[in-house]
XYZ file of C-alpha atoms in Angstrom:
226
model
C 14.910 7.936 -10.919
C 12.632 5.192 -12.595
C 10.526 5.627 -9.953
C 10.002 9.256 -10.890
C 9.567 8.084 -14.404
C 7.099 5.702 -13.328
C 4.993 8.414 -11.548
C 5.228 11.122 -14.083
C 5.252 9.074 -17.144
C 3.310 5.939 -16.599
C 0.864 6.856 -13.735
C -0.359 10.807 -14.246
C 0.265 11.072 -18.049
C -0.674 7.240 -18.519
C -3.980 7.214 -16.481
C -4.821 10.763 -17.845
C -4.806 9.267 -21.799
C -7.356 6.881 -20.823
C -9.384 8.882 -18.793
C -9.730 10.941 -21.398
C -9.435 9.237 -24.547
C -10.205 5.690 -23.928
C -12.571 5.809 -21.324
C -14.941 7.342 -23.035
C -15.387 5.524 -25.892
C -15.939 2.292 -23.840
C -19.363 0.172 -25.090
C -19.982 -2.700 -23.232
C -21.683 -6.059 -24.389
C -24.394 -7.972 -22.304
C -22.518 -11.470 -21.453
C -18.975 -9.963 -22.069
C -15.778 -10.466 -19.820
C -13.125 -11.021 -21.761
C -11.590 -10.010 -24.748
C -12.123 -13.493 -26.527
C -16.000 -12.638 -26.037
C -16.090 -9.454 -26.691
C -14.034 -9.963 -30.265
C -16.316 -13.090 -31.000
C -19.895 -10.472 -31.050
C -17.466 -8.191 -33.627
C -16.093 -10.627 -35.457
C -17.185 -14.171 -35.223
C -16.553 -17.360 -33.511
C -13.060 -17.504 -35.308
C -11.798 -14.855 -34.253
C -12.949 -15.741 -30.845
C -11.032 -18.817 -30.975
C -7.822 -16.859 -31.781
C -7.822 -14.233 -29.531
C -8.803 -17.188 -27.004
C -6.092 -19.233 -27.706
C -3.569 -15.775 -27.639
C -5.030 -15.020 -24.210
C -4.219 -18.598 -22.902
C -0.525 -17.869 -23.860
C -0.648 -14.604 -22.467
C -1.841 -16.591 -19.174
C 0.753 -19.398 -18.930
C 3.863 -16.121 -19.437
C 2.554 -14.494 -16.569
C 1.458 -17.606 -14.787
C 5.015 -19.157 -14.914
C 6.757 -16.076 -14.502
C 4.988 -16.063 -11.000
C 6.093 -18.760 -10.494
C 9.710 -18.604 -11.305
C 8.988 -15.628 -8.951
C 7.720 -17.755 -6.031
C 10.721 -19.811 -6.646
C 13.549 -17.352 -5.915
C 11.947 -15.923 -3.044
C 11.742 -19.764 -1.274
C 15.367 -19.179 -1.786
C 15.673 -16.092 -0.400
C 13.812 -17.593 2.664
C 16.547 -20.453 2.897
C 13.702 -22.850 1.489
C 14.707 -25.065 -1.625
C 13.791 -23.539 -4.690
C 12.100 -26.199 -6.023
C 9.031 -26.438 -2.939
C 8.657 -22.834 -3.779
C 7.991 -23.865 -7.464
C 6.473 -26.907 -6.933
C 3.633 -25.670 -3.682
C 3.499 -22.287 -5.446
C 2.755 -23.009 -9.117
C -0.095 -26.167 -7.565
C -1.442 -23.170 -5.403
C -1.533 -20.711 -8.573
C -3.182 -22.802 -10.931
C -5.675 -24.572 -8.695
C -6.718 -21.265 -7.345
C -7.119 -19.489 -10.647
C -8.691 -22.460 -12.375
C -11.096 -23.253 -9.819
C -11.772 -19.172 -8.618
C -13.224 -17.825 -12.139
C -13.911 -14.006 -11.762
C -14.585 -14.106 -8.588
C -10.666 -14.997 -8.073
C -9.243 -12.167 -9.932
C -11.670 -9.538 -7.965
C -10.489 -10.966 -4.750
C -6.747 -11.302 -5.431
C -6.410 -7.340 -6.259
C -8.425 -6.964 -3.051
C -5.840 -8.959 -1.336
C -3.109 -6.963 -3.198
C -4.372 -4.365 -2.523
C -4.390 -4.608 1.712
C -1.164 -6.086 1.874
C 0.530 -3.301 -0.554
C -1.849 -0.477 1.814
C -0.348 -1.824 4.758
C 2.955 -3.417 4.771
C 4.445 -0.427 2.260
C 3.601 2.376 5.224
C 4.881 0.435 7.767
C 8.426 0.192 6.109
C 8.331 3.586 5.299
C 7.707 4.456 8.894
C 10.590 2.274 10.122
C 13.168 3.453 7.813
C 12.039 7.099 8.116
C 12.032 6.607 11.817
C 15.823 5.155 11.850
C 16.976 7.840 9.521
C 15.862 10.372 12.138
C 12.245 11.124 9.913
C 12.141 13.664 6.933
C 14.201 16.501 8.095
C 17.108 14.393 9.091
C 16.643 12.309 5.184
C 17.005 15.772 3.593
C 19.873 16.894 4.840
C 21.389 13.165 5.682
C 21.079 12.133 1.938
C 23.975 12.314 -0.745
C 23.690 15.309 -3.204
C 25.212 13.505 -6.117
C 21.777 11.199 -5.897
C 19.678 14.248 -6.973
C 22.066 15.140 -10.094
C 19.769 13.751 -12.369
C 20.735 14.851 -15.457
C 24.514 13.824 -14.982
C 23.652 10.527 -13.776
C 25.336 7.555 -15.415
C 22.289 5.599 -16.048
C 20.544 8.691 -17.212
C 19.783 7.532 -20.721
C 18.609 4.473 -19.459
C 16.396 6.007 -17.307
C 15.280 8.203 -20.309
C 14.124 5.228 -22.243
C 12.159 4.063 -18.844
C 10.066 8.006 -19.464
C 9.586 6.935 -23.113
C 8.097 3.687 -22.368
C 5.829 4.481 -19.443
C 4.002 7.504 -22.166
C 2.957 4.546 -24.013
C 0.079 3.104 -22.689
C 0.282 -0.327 -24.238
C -1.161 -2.269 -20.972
C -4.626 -1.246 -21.901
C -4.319 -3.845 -24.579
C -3.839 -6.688 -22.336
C -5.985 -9.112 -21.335
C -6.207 -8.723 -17.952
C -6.762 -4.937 -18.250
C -9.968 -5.524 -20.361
C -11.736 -7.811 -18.733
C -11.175 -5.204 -15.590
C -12.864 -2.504 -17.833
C -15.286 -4.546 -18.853
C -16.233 -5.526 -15.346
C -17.270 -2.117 -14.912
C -21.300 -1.024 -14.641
C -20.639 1.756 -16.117
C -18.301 4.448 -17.996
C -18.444 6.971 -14.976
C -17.648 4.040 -12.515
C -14.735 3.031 -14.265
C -13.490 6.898 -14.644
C -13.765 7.341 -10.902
C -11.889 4.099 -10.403
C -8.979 5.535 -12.596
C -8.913 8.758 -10.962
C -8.946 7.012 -7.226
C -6.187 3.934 -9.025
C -3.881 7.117 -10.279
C -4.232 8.878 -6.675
C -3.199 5.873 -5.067
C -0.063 4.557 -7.723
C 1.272 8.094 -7.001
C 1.188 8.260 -3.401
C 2.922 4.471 -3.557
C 5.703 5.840 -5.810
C 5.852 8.113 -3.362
C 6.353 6.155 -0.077
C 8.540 3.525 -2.622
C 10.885 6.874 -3.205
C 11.468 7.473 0.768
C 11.934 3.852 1.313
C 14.831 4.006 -1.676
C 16.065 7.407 -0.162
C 16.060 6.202 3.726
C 18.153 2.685 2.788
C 20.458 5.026 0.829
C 21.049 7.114 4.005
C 21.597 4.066 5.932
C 23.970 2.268 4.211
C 26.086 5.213 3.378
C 25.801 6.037 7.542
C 27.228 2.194 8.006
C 23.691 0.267 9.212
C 24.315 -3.237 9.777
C 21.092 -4.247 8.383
C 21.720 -1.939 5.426
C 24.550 -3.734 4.136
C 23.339 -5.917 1.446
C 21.334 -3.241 -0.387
């Protein structure tokens, strides 16, 4: 369910607002980007400073979110929590300090292989288990498609509202994207090739949910944990 809320809500309806109304109305700035420079030709050198210094907290969140992130999953690997923080976080802020532009380009291309490969493969295993799609339809709990009697339904409901608002677009990381762009009808196409691929990964992401659902409830050993 928040997985269909992610796809309806924040990747077609989402994507489509900017296409349509953001997009454009884009102007770009010769020797602009980030936001910092691109509010210092508006408004001044002060206000450069302050967006500057908002963007540098915005940084260090995310940064040591990651890697509180790296930590926990040195745990999950039966590695101490503490190399994972300690090897991560010197890995993360060498490599971003030292990588510039050409750091953030390259890390969504790595993303982006690892997320176009390893995602198919696992749905292809689990599908393949299950018995592939036939056997997942009819194999698969009908109480798990009751979705307006579900329990968590008016959580999920807030997870629709939230997803309609496209608030990311404000973020730092998601301007100095745009304004990476040559052009307004490059960074269209991008959007309409970005929202093609987010829905076909929600996609795969809800077969993957289904297919360990269908598992566990058919007593897999490996499925027990979920």
């Amino acid at each position: 369910m928040p997985i269909l809320s992610a796809i309806l809500c924040g990747v077609i309806f989402c994507f489509s607002f900017i296409i349509f109304f953001i997009l454009p109305h884009i102007k770009y700035f010769d020797g602009c980007l980030t936001t910092a420079e691109l509010m210092g030709q508006i408004y001044g050198t002060k206000t450069r400073f302050t967006i500057g210094i908002l963007g540098s907290f915005y940084t260090i969140t995310l940064v040591t979110l990651q890697i509180i992130w790296l930590g926990n999953v040195a745990g999950l690997l039966g590695m101490p929590k503490l190399w994972g923080l300690i090897f991560g976080g010197t890995f993360l802020i060498i490599y971003s300090a030292t990588g510039g532009i050409k750091s953030v380009t390259i890390t969504d291309l790595i993303q982006f292989i690892a997320v176009t490969i390893m995602i198919p493969m696992i749905t292809y295993v689990v599908l393949n288990k299950v018995g592939g799609m036939k056997s997942l339809i009819t194999k698969i709990p009908t109480q798990h498609f009751d979705i307006l009697h579900h329990p968590h339904f008016k959580d999920y409901l807030i997870y629709c509202v939230w997803y309609i608002f496209p608030a990311f677009p404000l973020s730092f990381p998601f301007i100095q994207r745009m304004l990476m762009a040559r052009n307004n009808k490059q960074l269209t196409n991008s959007y309409y090739i970005s929202m093609f691929a987010l829905i076909v990964f929600f996609g795969l992401l809800i077969l993957i949910g289904l297919s360990s659902i269908v598992l566990k409830e058919t007593g897999d050993v490996n499925m027990r944990l979920l």
